[in-house]
């Protein structure tokens, strides 16, 4: 084995061309999914105060935004809805004229090739802000499943290409798969938020989506942050129930979970670079304390290096701009 002075690792770092030649991981525009927040109304394009650069759009504003995303080469968006009316059972989630259903139809009509992923969850639609039906002060797993399945089918009927359950109920992937197949949608993939932790990094999103729980927290359904083995069991469960793509969320504080998931399962693996991760970078770069482009690329590359194939990120449009040939 070569040793110094024959071995000089610096030889391959001398110029940018050499470094590019031996580069092991890259972020590609094709890896990215861009989140879109949709509100009811008309002419709304409102910046979210805790997420600079990210807006809430009414459906009529979406063609313009979708065209821009597609022009940048980003292959997919994930849609989150903020309904006008909430109720105990989140019925606005599965209403055929719901805000997400309108959004899907508008996007698919204006830019058919842009993949529309829909987050399937009830928290934005329930008065109590929990991700399922509340019974006796707790989120009832089995009563929630049919509502999630109904929501997923409704999104697919409106034109969604992929459904992404994020509620963390047991059995939701199977419940959704069965109902999709019954409705003739056996070709529609499920991207499961398989290992989703009860994280403080969702703070800005909850403000954006008005989905903060009105009592208690999400700790009885989302995962306990210290657990890694349990994440593998969660992922295994979702795969057994029929998930096509698995996801770890958040990304940055869970790179070890991404790595273990990559090494354990031969499924496409997504990671969600969540709102709090975005906001930290934005806050520091706006102060001039960090260099935005380099920091964002370093973070996203670390998510790829950990093993993710797909990254959902609020930075997607910026990154796509930086990566233009
Ligand atoms: C809905 C959902 C959440 C996020 C994605 N889907 C919030 C939550 O679970 O509280 C968080 C995304 C982000 O923080 O960027 N359940």
XYZ file of N, CA and C in Angstrom, residues 154-322:
507
model
N -59.644 10.991 -3.612
C -60.157 12.261 -4.108
C -59.058 13.058 -4.821
N -57.829 13.044 -4.286
C -56.711 13.747 -4.925
C -56.363 13.090 -6.268
N -56.386 11.775 -6.281
C -56.033 11.085 -7.527
C -57.105 11.336 -8.589
N -58.372 11.359 -8.154
C -59.453 11.679 -9.114
C -59.251 13.063 -9.707
N -58.719 13.983 -8.910
C -58.482 15.346 -9.406
C -57.243 15.399 -10.307
N -56.420 14.324 -10.291
C -55.281 14.293 -11.205
C -53.907 14.122 -10.562
N -53.860 13.895 -9.246
C -52.554 13.733 -8.574
C -51.807 12.527 -9.142
N -50.487 12.668 -9.261
C -49.661 11.589 -9.808
C -49.140 10.648 -8.730
N -48.952 11.165 -7.520
C -48.392 10.386 -6.404
C -49.109 10.847 -5.141
N -49.451 9.931 -4.225
C -49.997 10.356 -2.934
C -48.991 10.069 -1.826
N -48.920 10.997 -0.871
C -47.880 10.914 0.160
C -48.483 11.062 1.562
N -48.890 9.938 2.169
C -49.466 10.013 3.522
C -48.419 10.431 4.558
N -48.773 11.455 5.373
C -47.804 12.002 6.328
C -48.328 11.984 7.757
N -49.421 11.259 7.994
C -50.118 11.316 9.278
C -49.525 10.414 10.356
N -48.806 9.365 9.933
C -48.176 8.404 10.856
C -49.163 7.508 11.616
N -50.378 7.296 11.053
C -51.259 6.271 11.614
C -50.737 4.903 11.176
N -50.926 3.882 12.013
C -50.574 2.522 11.601
C -51.604 2.040 10.585
N -51.135 1.414 9.534
C -52.054 0.798 8.574
C -52.554 1.712 7.476
N -52.074 2.996 7.469
C -52.632 3.919 6.465
C -52.203 3.592 5.044
N -50.974 3.076 4.877
C -50.517 2.787 3.516
C -51.388 1.686 2.906
N -51.657 0.648 3.703
C -52.506 -0.432 3.209
C -53.924 0.079 2.935
N -54.452 0.851 3.863
C -55.817 1.366 3.683
C -55.914 2.182 2.392
N -54.897 2.986 2.119
C -54.904 3.817 0.904
C -54.735 2.942 -0.341
N -53.797 1.978 -0.272
C -53.548 1.096 -1.433
C -54.819 0.361 -1.851
N -55.519 -0.204 -0.849
C -56.721 -0.993 -1.133
C -57.758 -0.130 -1.845
N -57.996 1.059 -1.310
C -59.048 1.902 -1.877
C -58.646 2.461 -3.246
N -57.368 2.780 -3.413
C -56.908 3.236 -4.743
C -57.122 2.129 -5.772
N -56.761 0.904 -5.401
C -56.897 -0.213 -6.344
C -58.365 -0.453 -6.689
N -59.222 -0.391 -5.678
C -60.663 -0.573 -5.924
C -61.207 0.471 -6.893
N -60.618 1.680 -6.810
C -61.102 2.762 -7.664
C -60.440 2.741 -9.048
N -59.614 1.718 -9.308
C -58.965 1.618 -10.622
C -57.675 2.406 -10.726
N -57.109 2.781 -9.577
C -55.875 3.582 -9.589
C -54.665 2.751 -9.146
N -54.625 1.483 -9.622
C -53.529 0.609 -9.199
C -52.172 1.092 -9.711
N -52.168 2.013 -10.678
C -50.898 2.514 -11.230
C -50.354 3.715 -10.452
N -51.084 4.207 -9.471
C -50.631 5.409 -8.748
C -49.731 5.024 -7.566
N -48.482 5.541 -7.536
C -47.562 5.189 -6.449
C -47.863 5.912 -5.124
N -47.462 5.251 -4.045
C -47.562 5.848 -2.710
C -46.153 6.172 -2.216
N -45.950 7.449 -1.897
C -44.702 7.883 -1.259
C -45.031 7.998 0.232
N -44.527 7.082 1.038
C -44.905 7.078 2.458
C -43.911 7.870 3.303
N -44.432 8.827 4.069
C -43.616 9.467 5.106
C -43.437 8.365 6.167
N -42.500 7.464 5.914
C -42.434 6.231 6.697
C -41.845 6.467 8.082
N -40.719 7.170 8.134
C -40.107 7.485 9.429
C -40.187 8.989 9.613
N -41.287 9.407 10.241
C -41.504 10.835 10.469
C -41.462 11.088 11.968
N -40.547 11.951 12.365
C -40.306 12.198 13.786
C -41.144 13.367 14.305
N -41.435 13.339 15.593
C -42.122 14.454 16.266
C -41.065 15.542 16.487
N -40.925 16.414 15.470
C -39.784 17.323 15.440
C -40.179 18.776 15.667
N -39.320 19.505 16.358
C -39.521 20.950 16.541
C -39.204 21.713 15.258
N -38.575 21.030 14.292
C -38.239 21.685 13.030
C -39.445 21.925 12.115
N -40.649 21.459 12.516
C -41.850 21.724 11.708
C -42.506 23.060 12.063
N -41.942 23.775 13.026
C -42.566 25.004 13.510
C -43.045 25.957 12.422
N -42.166 26.397 11.518
C -42.587 27.355 10.494
C -43.674 26.797 9.568
N -43.601 25.513 9.254
C -44.636 24.892 8.413
C -46.000 25.009 9.078
N -46.041 24.761 10.374
C -47.342 24.795 11.052
C -47.937 26.190 11.025
N -47.064 27.187 11.054
C -47.569 28.554 10.905
C -48.083 28.736 9.466
N -47.298 28.256 8.507
C -47.679 28.405 7.098
C -48.983 27.687 6.785
N -49.170 26.501 7.359
C -50.324 25.668 7.007
C -51.428 25.753 8.049
N -51.249 26.586 9.047
C -52.228 26.725 10.137
C -52.619 25.357 10.680
N -51.612 24.547 11.040
C -51.904 23.173 11.448
C -51.337 22.829 12.821
N -51.149 23.858 13.667
C -50.634 23.587 15.011
C -51.722 22.910 15.845
N -51.402 21.805 16.528
C -52.435 21.161 17.347
C -52.961 22.111 18.440
N -54.281 22.115 18.614
C -54.898 23.026 19.585
C -54.776 22.515 21.019
N -54.506 21.235 21.180
C -54.196 20.696 22.508
C -53.171 19.583 22.333
N -52.349 19.390 23.337
C -51.379 18.290 23.299
C -50.346 18.464 22.189
N -49.763 17.360 21.777
C -48.736 17.388 20.722
C -48.911 16.141 19.850
N -47.942 15.919 18.956
C -48.077 14.792 18.029
C -47.257 13.574 18.485
N -46.837 13.574 19.749
C -45.906 12.527 20.197
C -46.516 11.135 20.265
N -47.860 11.017 20.250
C -48.423 9.662 20.306
C -48.531 9.034 18.913
N -48.231 9.808 17.871
C -48.220 9.177 16.538
C -46.928 9.411 15.766
N -46.313 10.593 15.882
C -45.016 10.774 15.222
C -43.929 10.155 16.098
N -42.773 9.864 15.483
C -41.743 9.094 16.202
C -40.940 9.910 17.204
N -40.435 9.203 18.193
C -39.593 9.788 19.221
C -38.187 10.000 18.628
N -37.703 11.261 18.626
C -36.431 11.548 17.940
C -35.235 10.656 18.307
N -35.085 10.168 19.514
C -33.886 9.350 19.781
C -33.864 7.982 19.103
N -34.963 7.547 18.483
C -35.039 6.149 18.028
C -34.646 5.932 16.571
N -33.715 5.006 16.370
C -33.259 4.635 15.031
C -33.808 3.265 14.611
N -33.713 2.284 15.509
C -34.204 0.937 15.141
C -35.690 0.985 14.827
N -36.410 1.794 15.607
C -37.849 1.900 15.384
C -38.149 2.494 13.997
N -37.272 3.377 13.524
C -37.470 3.953 12.185
C -37.424 2.842 11.141
N -36.514 1.883 11.331
C -36.405 0.786 10.365
C -37.673 -0.067 10.407
N -38.251 -0.231 11.592
C -39.511 -0.995 11.704
C -40.653 -0.242 11.027
N -40.693 1.083 11.220
C -41.730 1.895 10.566
C -41.637 1.765 9.050
N -40.408 1.843 8.539
C -40.210 1.762 7.091
C -40.612 0.370 6.589
N -40.202 -0.648 7.344
C -40.534 -2.016 6.966
C -42.054 -2.197 6.917
N -42.721 -1.646 7.914
C -44.184 -1.760 7.941
C -44.796 -1.123 6.695
N -44.330 0.082 6.333
C -44.906 0.764 5.171
C -44.606 0.011 3.875
N -43.413 -0.578 3.784
C -43.075 -1.370 2.600
C -44.006 -2.581 2.515
N -44.208 -3.240 3.658
C -45.090 -4.410 3.664
C -46.532 -4.051 3.309
N -46.913 -2.821 3.605
C -48.282 -2.398 3.292
C -48.425 -1.899 1.859
N -47.278 -1.740 1.169
C -47.375 -1.364 -0.245
C -46.774 -0.026 -0.634
N -45.937 0.556 0.214
C -45.301 1.823 -0.166
C -44.363 1.602 -1.359
N -44.332 2.556 -2.284
C -43.451 2.471 -3.447
C -42.173 3.270 -3.240
N -42.288 4.370 -2.509
C -41.144 5.221 -2.176
C -41.222 5.447 -0.667
N -40.090 5.389 0.014
C -40.092 5.599 1.468
C -39.421 6.933 1.784
N -39.788 7.510 2.921
C -39.212 8.822 3.247
C -38.813 8.900 4.717
N -37.730 9.641 4.952
C -37.292 9.988 6.302
C -37.479 11.493 6.447
N -37.994 11.917 7.601
C -38.291 13.333 7.820
C -38.169 13.658 9.291
N -37.531 14.780 9.679
C -36.733 15.703 8.874
C -35.462 15.049 8.319
N -34.629 15.863 7.640
C -33.433 15.310 7.019
C -32.174 15.556 7.842
N -31.931 16.816 8.177
C -30.603 17.202 8.644
C -30.201 16.586 9.983
N -31.129 16.536 10.924
C -30.805 15.956 12.229
C -30.961 14.427 12.202
N -31.285 13.868 11.008
C -31.583 12.433 10.891
C -30.807 11.787 9.741
N -29.610 12.318 9.453
C -28.819 11.782 8.340
C -28.426 10.327 8.597
N -28.259 9.973 9.869
C -27.922 8.580 10.197
C -29.095 7.647 9.870
N -30.318 8.159 10.046
C -31.502 7.342 9.733
C -31.594 7.140 8.219
N -31.299 8.203 7.467
C -31.301 8.107 6.003
C -30.275 7.048 5.564
N -29.093 7.121 6.132
C -28.036 6.164 5.775
C -28.459 4.719 6.077
N -29.021 4.508 7.253
C -29.437 3.136 7.604
C -30.563 2.660 6.703
N -31.495 3.554 6.383
C -32.603 3.182 5.494
C -32.046 2.806 4.119
N -31.074 3.602 3.628
C -30.460 3.309 2.321
C -29.796 1.936 2.312
N -29.078 1.619 3.414
C -28.345 0.354 3.478
C -29.266 -0.848 3.697
N -30.455 -0.600 4.247
C -31.334 -1.708 4.635
C -32.377 -2.052 3.575
N -32.870 -1.039 2.850
C -33.998 -1.274 1.939
C -33.635 -0.869 0.512
N -34.033 -1.701 -0.453
C -33.762 -1.377 -1.857
C -34.947 -0.646 -2.488
N -35.413 0.379 -1.819
C -36.529 1.177 -2.324
C -36.037 2.588 -2.602
N -36.673 3.282 -3.536
C -36.339 4.700 -3.689
C -36.557 5.405 -2.353
N -35.598 6.247 -2.000
C -35.619 6.862 -0.671
C -35.668 8.384 -0.808
N -36.659 8.974 -0.148
C -36.778 10.429 -0.138
C -36.424 10.961 1.239
N -36.022 12.229 1.289
C -35.778 12.899 2.570
C -36.442 14.269 2.485
N -37.027 14.704 3.592
C -37.700 16.003 3.620
C -36.841 17.004 4.395
N -36.281 17.959 3.644
C -35.500 19.061 4.204
C -36.551 20.096 4.679
N -36.943 19.990 5.956
C -38.193 20.626 6.413
C -38.075 22.131 6.657
N -39.221 22.720 7.003
C -39.334 24.174 7.120
C -38.315 24.781 8.086
N -38.112 24.159 9.238
C -37.182 24.720 10.221
C -35.739 24.696 9.728
N -35.411 23.693 8.926
C -34.062 23.614 8.349
C -33.874 24.755 7.356
N -34.920 25.023 6.588
C -34.905 26.124 5.611
C -34.778 27.466 6.318
N -35.611 27.627 7.353
C -35.665 28.904 8.051
C -34.343 29.247 8.744
N -33.680 28.259 9.297
C -32.374 28.505 9.940
C -31.385 29.075 8.938
N -31.368 28.472 7.754
C -30.432 28.928 6.720
C -30.798 30.340 6.273
N -32.101 30.567 6.048
C -32.553 31.886 5.589
C -32.213 32.970 6.615
N -32.481 32.672 7.875
C -32.241 33.670 8.919
C -30.758 34.034 8.971
N -29.909 33.033 8.937
C -28.472 33.301 9.046
C -27.925 33.992 7.796
N -28.450 33.609 6.617
C -27.912 34.229 5.403
C -28.420 35.665 5.265
N -29.650 35.920 5.728
C -30.166 37.298 5.678
C -29.379 38.231 6.591
N -28.822 37.669 7.647
C -27.980 38.454 8.533
C -26.573 38.654 7.957
N -26.280 37.913 6.888
C -24.926 37.961 6.350
C -23.958 37.074 7.136
N -24.491 36.178 7.933
C -23.631 35.325 8.761
C -23.190 34.056 8.051
N -23.959 33.640 7.021
C -23.584 32.464 6.236
C -23.777 32.806 4.765
N -23.051 32.062 3.904
C -23.138 32.280 2.461
C -24.192 31.324 1.913
N -25.310 31.876 1.420
C -26.479 31.034 1.138
C -26.206 29.886 0.169
N -25.680 30.212 -1.009
C -25.547 29.177 -2.038
C -24.670 28.015 -1.538
N -23.536 28.359 -0.966
C -22.625 27.288 -0.533
C -23.211 26.463 0.589
N -23.886 27.141 1.523
C -24.462 26.416 2.661
C -25.591 25.488 2.201
N -26.456 25.982 1.320
C -27.580 25.162 0.845
C -27.047 23.944 0.080
N -26.070 24.171 -0.810
C -25.548 23.047 -1.591
C -24.841 22.032 -0.686
N -24.171 22.524 0.329
C -23.486 21.607 1.255
C -24.510 20.764 2.020
N -25.586 21.398 2.457
C -26.627 20.669 3.189
C -27.295 19.635 2.290
N -27.707 20.057 1.091
C -28.421 19.117 0.211
C -27.500 17.986 -0.241
N -26.223 18.310 -0.454
C -25.274 17.255 -0.836
C -25.092 16.266 0.314
N -25.148 16.746 1.533
C -25.004 15.831 2.679
C -26.189 14.873 2.743
N -27.352 15.348 2.316
C -28.549 14.481 2.311
C -28.408 13.412 1.227
N -27.838 13.801 0.085
C -27.552 12.818 -0.969
C -26.488 11.829 -0.497
N -25.428 12.359 0.119
C -24.333 11.495 0.578
C -24.828 10.500 1.632
N -25.809 10.913 2.424
C -26.382 10.010 3.433
C -27.181 8.895 2.769
N -27.585 9.108 1.500
C -28.237 8.024 0.773
C -29.585 8.345 0.163
N -30.061 9.573 0.303
C -31.368 9.902 -0.275
C -31.283 10.014 -1.790
N -32.346 9.580 -2.474
C -32.439 9.734 -3.930
C -33.213 10.995 -4.285
N -34.163 11.336 -3.428
C -35.113 12.418 -3.704
C -35.086 13.361 -2.508
N -35.117 14.680 -2.770
C -35.158 15.639 -1.660
C -36.334 16.591 -1.853
N -37.192 16.652 -0.847
C -38.240 17.677 -0.850
C -37.624 18.882 -0.157
N -37.569 20.015 -0.867
C -36.908 21.167 -0.261
C -37.486 22.494 -0.742
N -37.603 23.442 0.194
C -38.053 24.803 -0.120
C -36.972 25.566 -0.890
N -35.755 25.029 -0.914
C -34.660 25.657 -1.662
C -34.692 25.266 -3.143
N -35.623 24.397 -3.556
C -35.552 23.777 -4.895
C -35.402 24.796 -6.027
N -36.200 25.889 -5.984
C -36.120 26.834 -7.099
C -34.762 27.524 -7.146
N -34.231 27.899 -5.998
C -32.898 28.514 -5.954
C -31.849 27.542 -6.490
N -31.921 26.306 -6.011
C -30.932 25.306 -6.422
C -31.004 25.082 -7.929
N -32.224 24.979 -8.449
C -32.382 24.742 -9.887
C -31.764 25.897 -10.672
N -31.914 27.118 -10.143
C -31.312 28.268 -10.807
C -29.782 28.167 -10.791
N -29.257 27.817 -9.628
C -27.785 27.713 -9.511
C -27.225 26.606 -10.391
